[in-house]
Amino acid sequence: MKIYNTLTKQKEEFVPVEEGKVKMYVCGPTVYNYIHIGNARPMIVFDTVRRYLEYKGYDVNYVSNFTDVDDKIIKKAMEEGVSAQEISSRYIAECKKDMAAMNVKPATTHPLATQEIDGMLQMIEELIEKGYAYRVEDGTVYFRTRKFPEYGKLSHKNLEDLQAGHRDIKVTGEQKEEETDFVLWKPKKEGEPYWDSPWSQGRSGWHIECSVMAKKYLGDEIDIHAGGEDLIFPHHENEIAQSEAANGKHFAKYWMHNGFLNIDNKKMSKSLGNFFTVREISEKYDLQVLRFFMLSAHYRSPLNFSAELMEAAKSGLERIVTAAENLKHLMSAAQAGRSMTEEEAAIFAGSDVYVDKFEAAMDDDFNTADAVSAIFELVKYINTHGDAGKSPELLQKFYDRLSSLCDILGIIVERKQEILDDDIEALIAERQAARKEKNFARADEIRAQLLDMGIILEDTREGVKWKRA
Ligand code: AMP
Ligand code: ZN
């Protein structure tokens, strides 16, 4: 299995630090609002990487943080007149709902920055002791980049160039030794949450969070560190400097970065205002469609979001779900108990090639676009060979093969029951009550709402009957 490593700019054979185990850290979102579908891309992509590693038999320890203290969270809290913690815990809960709807597995651990302050104090202390960090007069602690000669190795930037580039944009009032030095600890401003430290009452910088959480939950040396490509510099570069200076070991073996999700070829971002939240998309589409859309491209390529591509993803997914549904129907109609004939065993073996294609695609730096093509070829094969008259054993084997490959991509082949029977009954009762009160507008609205979900109402003399379209 090969992984493209940002550190070496090449695809490398994957060899874990410890046999059979994968230690993986994925930078998570800053939680001050609903996540947008750009933030969803690393979640879906790296959840798929995790699923494939698990399919390959690795025991994956997957850690992904929530940044729950930050300027934007504090700003939002001030606007609403509530605590920063109230904002972050609200949006963590909402983010977890979105993740579940996108079939993103919960991480082994989802650490929160505010719960890890002790570890950060310790690492900063250690960096100061070793000469890698220094405190300035106002109580800020900076990392001394000059002391870490490998600074720039991930982003392939040269320290001198970086410093020259920074010189023109010097922020007045800062007391750093070099322009590239970055904050490990900063003193509080009025009204901000803070923690006590030997340097000032304040809070940690963003980069130190991830170094500390990765160390605590995974160890000094990890296998895969991942995030969106905007994190390569400075965030991941700074993480490497902090962790390697403090621990004296190589931090992460493989650095993986997803490309941007764009709109009109511009990065989707909160600051540009060109974003859709995952929640907004869920009003129009099942989030399985969003997931399928994301996986239709290679994770390192930029991906342009458009209605056409979402519609294409929707019909592609429908083809898979329909094939699985047909197999179920055929199984229930098939002669029970009959096992595969020799001829059928040969037919089944004829589909091995698609599993091989799928694995070859995923082994090549998680090429999900080609893996999806292999699934479509399998669907075509199943539609041709899984017909009435075949044994339930063969049909079941086809079904299991299709659903297990889809499961690696986090795609569920079983058609979702869009609405539960009880909810339908409750809406019908509400419609009857509305009609009684001559509120026909509401009654019609409920009928239309149910129709949207594929539920057809029929008013009969015996009462209202309904069926699924
Ligand atoms: P943030 O909350 O901005 O720190 O972002 C959380 C994660 O989402 C990081 O891994 C970012 O790199 C990633 N991300 C943010 N915007 C996009 C985008 N438009 N496309 C792909 N990844 C993104
Ligand atoms: Zn991080």
GROMACS .gro file of C-alpha atoms and ligand atoms in nm:
model
  493
    1MET     CA    1   0.000   0.000   0.000
    2LYS     CA    2   0.137   0.337  -0.103
    3ILE     CA    3   0.070   0.674   0.056
    4TYR     CA    4   0.170   1.011  -0.085
    5ASN     CA    5   0.379   1.179   0.182
    6THR     CA    6   0.386   1.561   0.179
    7LEU     CA    7   0.717   1.543   0.365
    8THR     CA    8   0.899   1.365   0.081
    9LYS     CA    9   0.664   1.468  -0.201
   10GLN     CA   10   0.639   1.109  -0.315
   11LYS     CA   11   0.428   0.800  -0.282
   12GLU     CA   12   0.588   0.569  -0.027
   13GLU     CA   13   0.519   0.213   0.079
   14PHE     CA   14   0.325   0.219   0.405
   15VAL     CA   15   0.520   0.059   0.690
   16PRO     CA   16   0.375   0.133   1.034
   17VAL     CA   17   0.593   0.219   1.332
   18GLU     CA   18   0.453  -0.080   1.517
   19GLU     CA   19   0.346  -0.389   1.325
   20GLY     CA   20  -0.029  -0.428   1.283
   21LYS     CA   21  -0.106  -0.093   1.439
   22VAL     CA   22  -0.172   0.252   1.298
   23LYS     CA   23  -0.153   0.568   1.505
   24MET     CA   24  -0.333   0.842   1.319
   25TYR     CA   25  -0.400   1.206   1.407
   26VAL     CA   26  -0.636   1.428   1.208
   27CYS     CA   27  -0.667   1.800   1.286
   28GLY     CA   28  -1.028   1.873   1.367
   29PRO     CA   29  -1.241   2.186   1.335
   30THR     CA   30  -1.258   2.502   1.540
   31VAL     CA   31  -1.609   2.494   1.677
   32TYR     CA   32  -1.787   2.826   1.658
   33ASN     CA   33  -2.051   2.745   1.401
   34TYR     CA   34  -2.197   2.457   1.203
   35ILE     CA   35  -1.927   2.290   0.995
   36HIS     CA   36  -1.927   2.362   0.622
   37ILE     CA   37  -1.883   2.103   0.352
   38GLY     CA   38  -1.518   2.208   0.306
   39ASN     CA   39  -1.453   2.100   0.666
   40ALA     CA   40  -1.642   1.780   0.587
   41ARG     CA   41  -1.390   1.682   0.319
   42PRO     CA   42  -1.105   1.582   0.554
   43MET     CA   43  -1.357   1.411   0.783
   44ILE     CA   44  -1.492   1.193   0.502
   45VAL     CA   45  -1.157   1.136   0.331
   46PHE     CA   46  -0.963   1.034   0.642
   47ASP     CA   47  -1.251   0.829   0.779
   48THR     CA   48  -1.227   0.635   0.452
   49VAL     CA   49  -0.850   0.597   0.496
   50ARG     CA   50  -0.916   0.462   0.844
   51ARG     CA   51  -1.182   0.221   0.718
   52TYR     CA   52  -0.949   0.086   0.450
   53LEU     CA   53  -0.666   0.039   0.701
   54GLU     CA   54  -0.907  -0.151   0.925
   55TYR     CA   55  -1.019  -0.364   0.628
   56LYS     CA   56  -0.650  -0.444   0.576
   57GLY     CA   57  -0.639  -0.575   0.930
   58TYR     CA   58  -0.469  -0.285   1.110
   59ASP     CA   59  -0.573  -0.184   1.456
   60VAL     CA   60  -0.623   0.190   1.407
   61ASN     CA   61  -0.600   0.438   1.691
   62TYR     CA   62  -0.766   0.746   1.540
   63VAL     CA   63  -0.744   1.076   1.722
   64SER     CA   64  -0.911   1.396   1.609
   65ASN     CA   65  -0.934   1.708   1.821
   66PHE     CA   66  -1.184   1.987   1.860
   67THR     CA   67  -1.030   2.332   1.898
   68ASP     CA   68  -1.265   2.465   2.164
   69VAL     CA   69  -1.088   2.787   2.260
   70ASP     CA   70  -0.988   3.041   1.998
   71ASP     CA   71  -1.045   3.405   1.898
   72LYS     CA   72  -1.345   3.324   1.678
   73ILE     CA   73  -1.516   3.124   1.951
   74ILE     CA   74  -1.457   3.404   2.201
   75LYS     CA   75  -1.592   3.662   1.956
   76LYS     CA   76  -1.908   3.460   1.897
   77ALA     CA   77  -1.953   3.410   2.273
   78MET     CA   78  -1.927   3.784   2.330
   79GLU     CA   79  -2.181   3.853   2.054
   80GLU     CA   80  -2.428   3.613   2.213
   81GLY     CA   81  -2.346   3.711   2.570
   82VAL     CA   82  -2.266   3.353   2.670
   83SER     CA   83  -1.948   3.171   2.771
   84ALA     CA   84  -1.698   3.042   2.514
   85GLN     CA   85  -1.758   2.698   2.656
   86GLU     CA   86  -2.129   2.720   2.581
   87ILE     CA   87  -2.053   2.803   2.217
   88SER     CA   88  -1.796   2.526   2.175
   89SER     CA   89  -2.001   2.254   2.342
   90ARG     CA   90  -2.307   2.348   2.134
   91TYR     CA   91  -2.117   2.322   1.805
   92ILE     CA   92  -1.929   2.008   1.905
   93ALA     CA   93  -2.267   1.841   1.960
   94GLU     CA   94  -2.391   1.968   1.622
   95CYS     CA   95  -2.070   1.859   1.451
   96LYS     CA   96  -2.105   1.509   1.592
   97LYS     CA   97  -2.460   1.490   1.452
   98ASP     CA   98  -2.331   1.589   1.107
   99MET     CA   99  -2.051   1.334   1.130
  100ALA     CA  100  -2.296   1.058   1.217
  101ALA     CA  101  -2.520   1.156   0.925
  102MET     CA  102  -2.218   1.140   0.692
  103ASN     CA  103  -2.138   0.796   0.838
  104VAL     CA  104  -1.804   0.923   0.973
  105LYS     CA  105  -1.705   0.696   1.261
  106PRO     CA  106  -1.639   0.861   1.596
  107ALA     CA  107  -1.265   0.885   1.662
  108THR     CA  108  -1.106   0.656   1.918
  109THR     CA  109  -1.054   0.981   2.110
  110HIS     CA  110  -1.184   1.331   2.040
  111PRO     CA  111  -0.972   1.543   2.276
  112LEU     CA  112  -1.064   1.902   2.358
  113ALA     CA  113  -0.796   2.169   2.379
  114THR     CA  114  -0.933   2.313   2.704
  115GLN     CA  115  -0.900   1.973   2.873
  116GLU     CA  116  -0.532   1.941   2.784
  117ILE     CA  117  -0.387   2.261   2.927
  118ASP     CA  118  -0.164   2.075   3.175
  119GLY     CA  119   0.007   1.886   2.896
  120MET     CA  120   0.062   2.210   2.707
  121LEU     CA  121   0.216   2.381   3.010
  122GLN     CA  122   0.450   2.087   3.043
  123MET     CA  123   0.560   2.083   2.680
  124ILE     CA  124   0.614   2.459   2.672
  125GLU     CA  125   0.820   2.436   2.992
  126GLU     CA  126   1.031   2.164   2.836
  127LEU     CA  127   1.085   2.368   2.519
  128ILE     CA  128   1.198   2.666   2.726
  129GLU     CA  129   1.437   2.447   2.926
  130LYS     CA  130   1.591   2.308   2.607
  131GLY     CA  131   1.630   2.655   2.459
  132TYR     CA  132   1.363   2.609   2.194
  133ALA     CA  133   1.130   2.869   2.339
  134TYR     CA  134   1.146   3.200   2.522
  135ARG     CA  135   0.921   3.431   2.713
  136VAL     CA  136   0.901   3.801   2.634
  137GLU     CA  137   0.805   4.089   2.858
  138ASP     CA  138   0.429   4.085   2.806
  139GLY     CA  139   0.408   3.716   2.907
  140THR     CA  140   0.397   3.569   2.556
  141VAL     CA  141   0.603   3.257   2.492
  142TYR     CA  142   0.742   3.204   2.141
  143PHE     CA  143   0.902   2.908   1.970
  144ARG     CA  144   1.258   2.987   1.859
  145THR     CA  145   1.257   2.870   1.496
  146ARG     CA  146   1.628   2.951   1.448
  147LYS     CA  147   1.710   2.675   1.697
  148PHE     CA  148   1.531   2.414   1.482
  149PRO     CA  149   1.732   2.392   1.157
  150GLU     CA  150   1.482   2.160   0.994
  151TYR     CA  151   1.210   2.425   1.013
  152GLY     CA  152   1.044   2.433   0.669
  153LYS     CA  153   1.099   2.065   0.586
  154LEU     CA  154   0.730   1.983   0.545
  155SER     CA  155   0.627   2.287   0.344
  156HIS     CA  156   0.961   2.276   0.158
  157LYS     CA  157   1.030   2.633   0.248
  158ASN     CA  158   1.364   2.773   0.339
  159LEU     CA  159   1.393   2.949   0.674
  160GLU     CA  160   1.590   3.241   0.530
  161ASP     CA  161   1.334   3.300   0.254
  162LEU     CA  162   1.056   3.279   0.507
  163GLN     CA  163   1.219   3.537   0.729
  164ALA     CA  164   1.288   3.769   0.437
  165GLY     CA  165   0.926   3.733   0.327
  166HIS     CA  166   0.803   3.818   0.674
  167ARG     CA  167   1.019   4.125   0.724
  168ASP     CA  168   0.786   4.364   0.544
  169ILE     CA  169   0.483   4.255   0.744
  170LYS     CA  170   0.622   4.294   1.092
  171VAL     CA  171   0.343   4.342   1.341
  172THR     CA  172   0.425   4.634   1.563
  173GLY     CA  173   0.452   4.571   1.934
  174GLU     CA  174   0.562   4.208   1.895
  175GLN     CA  175   0.880   4.121   2.077
  176LYS     CA  176   0.988   3.813   1.889
  177GLU     CA  177   1.348   3.739   1.801
  178GLU     CA  178   1.265   3.630   1.446
  179GLU     CA  179   0.969   3.688   1.221
  180THR     CA  180   0.906   3.314   1.184
  181ASP     CA  181   0.886   3.253   1.562
  182PHE     CA  182   0.534   3.158   1.660
  183VAL     CA  183   0.322   3.174   1.974
  184LEU     CA  184   0.312   2.888   2.224
  185TRP     CA  185   0.139   3.083   2.501
  186LYS     CA  186  -0.030   3.420   2.495
  187PRO     CA  187  -0.146   3.645   2.776
  188LYS     CA  188  -0.522   3.699   2.815
  189LYS     CA  189  -0.707   4.005   2.697
  190GLU     CA  190  -0.989   4.156   2.899
  191GLY     CA  191  -1.291   3.924   2.920
  192GLU     CA  192  -1.119   3.622   2.765
  193PRO     CA  193  -1.102   3.277   2.924
  194TYR     CA  194  -0.757   3.213   3.074
  195TRP     CA  195  -0.546   2.965   3.266
  196ASP     CA  196  -0.262   3.025   3.512
  197SER     CA  197   0.089   2.957   3.391
  198PRO     CA  198   0.446   3.046   3.498
  199TRP     CA  199   0.458   3.305   3.216
  200SER     CA  200   0.123   3.486   3.236
  201GLN     CA  201  -0.245   3.425   3.284
  202GLY     CA  202  -0.352   3.334   2.934
  203ARG     CA  203  -0.402   3.051   2.691
  204SER     CA  204  -0.209   2.828   2.458
  205GLY     CA  205  -0.140   2.888   2.091
  206TRP     CA  206  -0.324   2.673   1.842
  207HIS     CA  207  -0.024   2.468   1.718
  208ILE     CA  208   0.087   2.338   2.056
  209GLU     CA  209  -0.256   2.178   2.111
  210CYS     CA  210  -0.207   1.919   1.841
  211SER     CA  211   0.152   1.835   1.941
  212VAL     CA  212   0.036   1.771   2.296
  213MET     CA  213  -0.276   1.574   2.213
  214ALA     CA  214  -0.095   1.357   1.959
  215LYS     CA  215   0.174   1.281   2.220
  216LYS     CA  216  -0.074   1.203   2.495
  217TYR     CA  217  -0.310   0.979   2.298
  218LEU     CA  218  -0.073   0.828   2.042
  219GLY     CA  219   0.285   0.869   2.162
  220ASP     CA  220   0.596   1.055   2.047
  221GLU     CA  221   0.612   0.883   1.710
  222ILE     CA  222   0.299   0.842   1.504
  223ASP     CA  223   0.222   0.691   1.166
  224ILE     CA  224  -0.012   0.931   0.991
  225HIS     CA  225  -0.082   1.296   1.054
  226ALA     CA  226  -0.348   1.450   0.835
  227GLY     CA  227  -0.557   1.755   0.755
  228GLY     CA  228  -0.647   1.994   0.476
  229GLU     CA  229  -0.363   2.132   0.264
  230ASP     CA  230  -0.406   2.480   0.415
  231LEU     CA  231  -0.264   2.331   0.735
  232ILE     CA  232   0.075   2.239   0.585
  233PHE     CA  233   0.207   2.583   0.662
  234PRO     CA  234   0.229   2.709   0.925
  235HIS     CA  235   0.023   2.471   1.141
  236HIS     CA  236   0.183   2.136   1.061
  237GLU     CA  237   0.529   2.285   1.013
  238ASN     CA  238   0.499   2.428   1.364
  239GLU     CA  239   0.368   2.102   1.506
  240ILE     CA  240   0.677   1.924   1.371
  241ALA     CA  241   0.908   2.185   1.522
  242GLN     CA  242   0.742   2.165   1.865
  243SER     CA  243   0.710   1.786   1.883
  244GLU     CA  244   1.053   1.700   1.745
  245ALA     CA  245   1.226   1.963   1.960
  246ALA     CA  246   1.047   1.846   2.275
  247ASN     CA  247   1.050   1.469   2.217
  248GLY     CA  248   1.375   1.429   2.024
  249LYS     CA  249   1.207   1.186   1.783
  250HIS     CA  250   1.060   1.201   1.435
  251PHE     CA  251   0.701   1.305   1.491
  252ALA     CA  252   0.493   1.159   1.207
  253LYS     CA  253   0.606   0.919   0.933
  254TYR     CA  254   0.341   1.008   0.675
  255TRP     CA  255   0.185   1.351   0.629
  256MET     CA  256  -0.140   1.340   0.431
  257HIS     CA  257  -0.324   1.647   0.305
  258ASN     CA  258  -0.655   1.671   0.126
  259GLY     CA  259  -0.713   1.923  -0.154
  260PHE     CA  260  -0.967   2.199  -0.124
  261LEU     CA  261  -1.334   2.180  -0.180
  262ASN     CA  262  -1.398   2.477  -0.407
  263ILE     CA  263  -1.688   2.679  -0.534
  264ASP     CA  264  -1.628   2.840  -0.873
  265ASN     CA  265  -1.266   2.730  -0.831
  266LYS     CA  266  -1.224   2.926  -0.507
  267LYS     CA  267  -1.165   2.759  -0.172
  268MET     CA  268  -1.486   2.728   0.025
  269SER     CA  269  -1.431   2.914   0.350
  270LYS     CA  270  -1.615   3.095   0.622
  271SER     CA  271  -1.419   3.413   0.566
  272LEU     CA  272  -1.508   3.435   0.195
  273GLY     CA  273  -1.872   3.360   0.278
  274ASN     CA  274  -1.892   3.115  -0.016
  275PHE     CA  275  -1.987   2.812   0.189
  276PHE     CA  276  -2.271   2.570   0.247
  277THR     CA  277  -2.303   2.408   0.584
  278VAL     CA  278  -2.341   2.032   0.601
  279ARG     CA  279  -2.676   2.101   0.766
  280GLU     CA  280  -2.798   2.302   0.466
  281ILE     CA  281  -2.699   2.026   0.227
  282SER     CA  282  -2.882   1.771   0.443
  283GLU     CA  283  -3.209   1.953   0.376
  284LYS     CA  284  -3.180   1.872   0.008
  285TYR     CA  285  -2.981   1.549   0.001
  286ASP     CA  286  -2.921   1.243   0.208
  287LEU     CA  287  -2.565   1.302   0.334
  288GLN     CA  288  -2.464   0.969   0.183
  289VAL     CA  289  -2.484   1.159  -0.147
  290LEU     CA  290  -2.241   1.421  -0.015
  291ARG     CA  291  -2.005   1.146   0.096
  292PHE     CA  292  -2.028   0.972  -0.241
  293PHE     CA  293  -1.965   1.304  -0.417
  294MET     CA  294  -1.650   1.365  -0.208
  295LEU     CA  295  -1.515   1.018  -0.283
  296SER     CA  296  -1.573   1.052  -0.655
  297ALA     CA  297  -1.250   1.256  -0.670
  298HIS     CA  298  -0.900   1.173  -0.552
  299TYR     CA  299  -0.849   1.327  -0.209
  300ARG     CA  300  -0.547   1.533  -0.317
  301SER     CA  301  -0.723   1.690  -0.617
  302PRO     CA  302  -0.923   2.007  -0.584
  303LEU     CA  303  -1.295   1.936  -0.605
  304ASN     CA  304  -1.546   2.185  -0.734
  305PHE     CA  305  -1.885   2.172  -0.567
  306SER     CA  306  -2.179   2.200  -0.807
  307ALA     CA  307  -2.543   2.098  -0.831
  308GLU     CA  308  -2.465   1.889  -1.142
  309LEU     CA  309  -2.197   1.687  -0.964
  310MET     CA  310  -2.426   1.633  -0.666
  311GLU     CA  311  -2.701   1.510  -0.899
  312ALA     CA  312  -2.450   1.278  -1.069
  313ALA     CA  313  -2.346   1.145  -0.728
  314LYS     CA  314  -2.710   1.094  -0.636
  315SER     CA  315  -2.785   0.887  -0.945
  316GLY     CA  316  -2.460   0.691  -0.910
  317LEU     CA  317  -2.547   0.602  -0.554
  318GLU     CA  318  -2.899   0.511  -0.660
  319ARG     CA  319  -2.758   0.259  -0.909
  320ILE     CA  320  -2.572   0.084  -0.628
  321VAL     CA  321  -2.861   0.090  -0.383
  322THR     CA  322  -3.102  -0.041  -0.648
  323ALA     CA  323  -2.872  -0.332  -0.730
  324ALA     CA  324  -2.855  -0.424  -0.361
  325GLU     CA  325  -3.231  -0.391  -0.329
  326ASN     CA  326  -3.289  -0.616  -0.630
  327LEU     CA  327  -3.066  -0.882  -0.475
  328LYS     CA  328  -3.276  -0.869  -0.159
  329HIS     CA  329  -3.599  -0.910  -0.358
  330LEU     CA  330  -3.455  -1.199  -0.555
  331MET     CA  331  -3.333  -1.362  -0.236
  332SER     CA  332  -3.675  -1.350  -0.077
  333ALA     CA  333  -3.831  -1.498  -0.392
  334ALA     CA  334  -3.555  -1.758  -0.447
  335GLN     CA  335  -3.591  -2.122  -0.359
  336ALA     CA  336  -3.488  -2.135   0.004
  337GLY     CA  337  -3.193  -2.345   0.110
  338ARG     CA  338  -3.056  -2.421  -0.235
  339SER     CA  339  -2.682  -2.382  -0.234
  340MET     CA  340  -2.458  -2.267  -0.519
  341THR     CA  341  -2.404  -2.491  -0.816
  342GLU     CA  342  -2.057  -2.529  -0.956
  343GLU     CA  343  -2.153  -2.302  -1.240
  344GLU     CA  344  -2.269  -2.039  -0.992
  345ALA     CA  345  -1.945  -2.068  -0.796
  346ALA     CA  346  -1.763  -1.989  -1.120
  347ILE     CA  347  -1.991  -1.692  -1.180
  348PHE     CA  348  -1.913  -1.562  -0.833
  349ALA     CA  349  -1.540  -1.612  -0.886
  350GLY     CA  350  -1.582  -1.402  -1.199
  351SER     CA  351  -1.645  -1.102  -0.974
  352ASP     CA  352  -1.312  -1.138  -0.790
  353VAL     CA  353  -1.154  -0.913  -1.047
  354TYR     CA  354  -1.358  -0.615  -0.924
  355VAL     CA  355  -1.242  -0.667  -0.566
  356ASP     CA  356  -0.885  -0.679  -0.696
  357LYS     CA  357  -0.942  -0.358  -0.890
  358PHE     CA  358  -1.092  -0.192  -0.585
  359GLU     CA  359  -0.798  -0.289  -0.367
  360ALA     CA  360  -0.542  -0.190  -0.628
  361ALA     CA  361  -0.704   0.155  -0.648
  362MET     CA  362  -0.711   0.198  -0.270
  363ASP     CA  363  -0.355   0.065  -0.236
  364ASP     CA  364  -0.246   0.340  -0.472
  365ASP     CA  365  -0.272   0.632  -0.230
  366PHE     CA  366  -0.643   0.579  -0.165
  367ASN     CA  367  -0.766   0.643  -0.515
  368THR     CA  368  -1.135   0.638  -0.426
  369ALA     CA  369  -1.236   0.762  -0.771
  370ASP     CA  370  -1.104   0.439  -0.927
  371ALA     CA  371  -1.238   0.236  -0.635
  372VAL     CA  372  -1.586   0.373  -0.708
  373SER     CA  373  -1.543   0.275  -1.076
  374ALA     CA  374  -1.460  -0.081  -0.965
  375ILE     CA  375  -1.783  -0.084  -0.761
  376PHE     CA  376  -1.982   0.029  -1.066
  377GLU     CA  377  -1.829  -0.254  -1.268
  378LEU     CA  378  -1.925  -0.497  -0.994
  379VAL     CA  379  -2.281  -0.359  -0.997
  380LYS     CA  380  -2.299  -0.415  -1.372
  381TYR     CA  381  -2.175  -0.771  -1.330
  382ILE     CA  382  -2.425  -0.838  -1.052
  383ASN     CA  383  -2.711  -0.693  -1.257
  384THR     CA  384  -2.617  -0.925  -1.543
  385HIS     CA  385  -2.563  -1.244  -1.342
  386GLY     CA  386  -2.771  -1.209  -1.027
  387ASP     CA  387  -3.108  -1.285  -1.179
  388ALA     CA  388  -3.416  -1.489  -1.084
  389GLY     CA  389  -3.343  -1.859  -1.079
  390LYS     CA  390  -3.007  -1.815  -0.910
  391SER     CA  391  -2.954  -1.975  -0.571
  392PRO     CA  392  -3.003  -1.765  -0.256
  393GLU     CA  393  -2.643  -1.848  -0.164
  394LEU     CA  394  -2.504  -1.682  -0.476
  395LEU     CA  395  -2.736  -1.382  -0.437
  396GLN     CA  396  -2.629  -1.345  -0.074
  397LYS     CA  397  -2.263  -1.365  -0.167
  398PHE     CA  398  -2.310  -1.095  -0.428
  399TYR     CA  399  -2.491  -0.883  -0.173
  400ASP     CA  400  -2.219  -0.928   0.089
  401ARG     CA  401  -1.945  -0.849  -0.160
  402LEU     CA  402  -2.115  -0.530  -0.277
  403SER     CA  403  -2.202  -0.410   0.071
  404SER     CA  404  -1.858  -0.483   0.215
  405LEU     CA  405  -1.678  -0.286  -0.057
  406CYS     CA  406  -1.922   0.002  -0.012
  407ASP     CA  407  -1.875  -0.014   0.363
  408ILE     CA  408  -1.502   0.057   0.320
  409LEU     CA  409  -1.605   0.383   0.157
  410GLY     CA  410  -1.861   0.441   0.434
  411ILE     CA  411  -2.147   0.397   0.189
  412ILE     CA  412  -2.452   0.210   0.315
  413VAL     CA  413  -2.619   0.002   0.043
  414GLU     CA  414  -2.942  -0.053   0.230
  415ARG     CA  415  -3.208   0.194   0.125
  416LYS     CA  416  -3.289   0.427   0.408
  417GLN     CA  417  -3.640   0.429   0.550
  418GLU     CA  418  -3.681   0.801   0.503
  419ILE     CA  419  -3.958   0.828   0.758
  420LEU     CA  420  -4.075   0.594   1.029
  421ASP     CA  421  -4.428   0.457   1.019
  422ASP     CA  422  -4.512   0.618   1.354
  423ASP     CA  423  -4.412   0.958   1.224
  424ILE     CA  424  -4.630   0.909   0.918
  425GLU     CA  425  -4.928   0.818   1.140
  426ALA     CA  426  -4.866   1.124   1.356
  427LEU     CA  427  -4.862   1.352   1.051
  428ILE     CA  428  -5.181   1.194   0.919
  429ALA     CA  429  -5.352   1.254   1.254
  430GLU     CA  430  -5.237   1.615   1.246
  431ARG     CA  431  -5.374   1.651   0.892
  432GLN     CA  432  -5.713   1.511   1.000
  433ALA     CA  433  -5.726   1.758   1.289
  434ALA     CA  434  -5.637   2.046   1.054
  435ARG     CA  435  -5.916   1.945   0.816
  436LYS     CA  436  -6.164   1.933   1.100
  437GLU     CA  437  -6.070   2.292   1.183
  438LYS     CA  438  -6.106   2.378   0.814
  439ASN     CA  439  -5.736   2.463   0.803
  440PHE     CA  440  -5.702   2.322   0.452
  441ALA     CA  441  -5.379   2.502   0.385
  442ARG     CA  442  -5.205   2.307   0.665
  443ALA     CA  443  -5.373   1.984   0.555
  444ASP     CA  444  -5.242   2.031   0.201
  445GLU     CA  445  -4.900   2.118   0.332
  446ILE     CA  446  -4.881   1.789   0.523
  447ARG     CA  447  -4.992   1.594   0.217
  448ALA     CA  448  -4.718   1.764   0.012
  449GLN     CA  449  -4.459   1.705   0.283
  450LEU     CA  450  -4.540   1.335   0.291
  451LEU     CA  451  -4.537   1.315  -0.087
  452ASP     CA  452  -4.189   1.464  -0.086
  453MET     CA  453  -4.079   1.170   0.125
  454GLY     CA  454  -4.246   0.928  -0.112
  455ILE     CA  455  -4.562   0.870   0.096
  456ILE     CA  456  -4.890   0.873  -0.094
  457LEU     CA  457  -5.214   0.940   0.092
  458GLU     CA  458  -5.546   0.809  -0.017
  459ASP     CA  459  -5.868   0.934   0.141
  460THR     CA  460  -6.112   0.643   0.149
  461ARG     CA  461  -6.447   0.583   0.314
  462GLU     CA  462  -6.273   0.374   0.579
  463GLY     CA  463  -6.034   0.660   0.658
  464VAL     CA  464  -5.695   0.767   0.533
  465LYS     CA  465  -5.472   0.502   0.382
  466TRP     CA  466  -5.111   0.551   0.288
  467LYS     CA  467  -4.846   0.373   0.089
  468ARG     CA  468  -4.483   0.423  -0.002
  469ALA     CA  469  -4.430   0.524  -0.366
  470AMP     P1  470  -1.076   2.477   1.039
  470AMP     O1  471  -1.197   2.466   1.125
  470AMP     O2  472  -1.079   2.593   0.943
  470AMP     O3  473  -0.946   2.467   1.117
  470AMP     O4  474  -1.076   2.351   0.941
  470AMP     C1  475  -1.087   2.217   0.983
  470AMP     C2  476  -1.039   2.126   0.874
  470AMP     O5  477  -1.110   2.150   0.751
  470AMP     C3  478  -0.890   2.147   0.839
  470AMP     O6  479  -0.832   2.021   0.814
  470AMP     C4  480  -0.896   2.230   0.712
  470AMP     O7  481  -0.782   2.212   0.634
  470AMP     C5  482  -1.018   2.172   0.644
  470AMP     N1  483  -1.079   2.262   0.545
  470AMP     C6  484  -1.131   2.387   0.567
  470AMP     N2  485  -1.181   2.438   0.453
  470AMP     C7  486  -1.163   2.345   0.355
  470AMP     C8  487  -1.197   2.337   0.216
  470AMP     N3  488  -1.260   2.435   0.152
  470AMP     N4  489  -1.166   2.224   0.150
  470AMP     C9  490  -1.104   2.121   0.211
  470AMP     N5  491  -1.069   2.122   0.342
  470AMP    C10  492  -1.099   2.231   0.414
  471ZN      ZN  493  -0.361   2.038   1.427
   0.00000   0.00000   0.00000
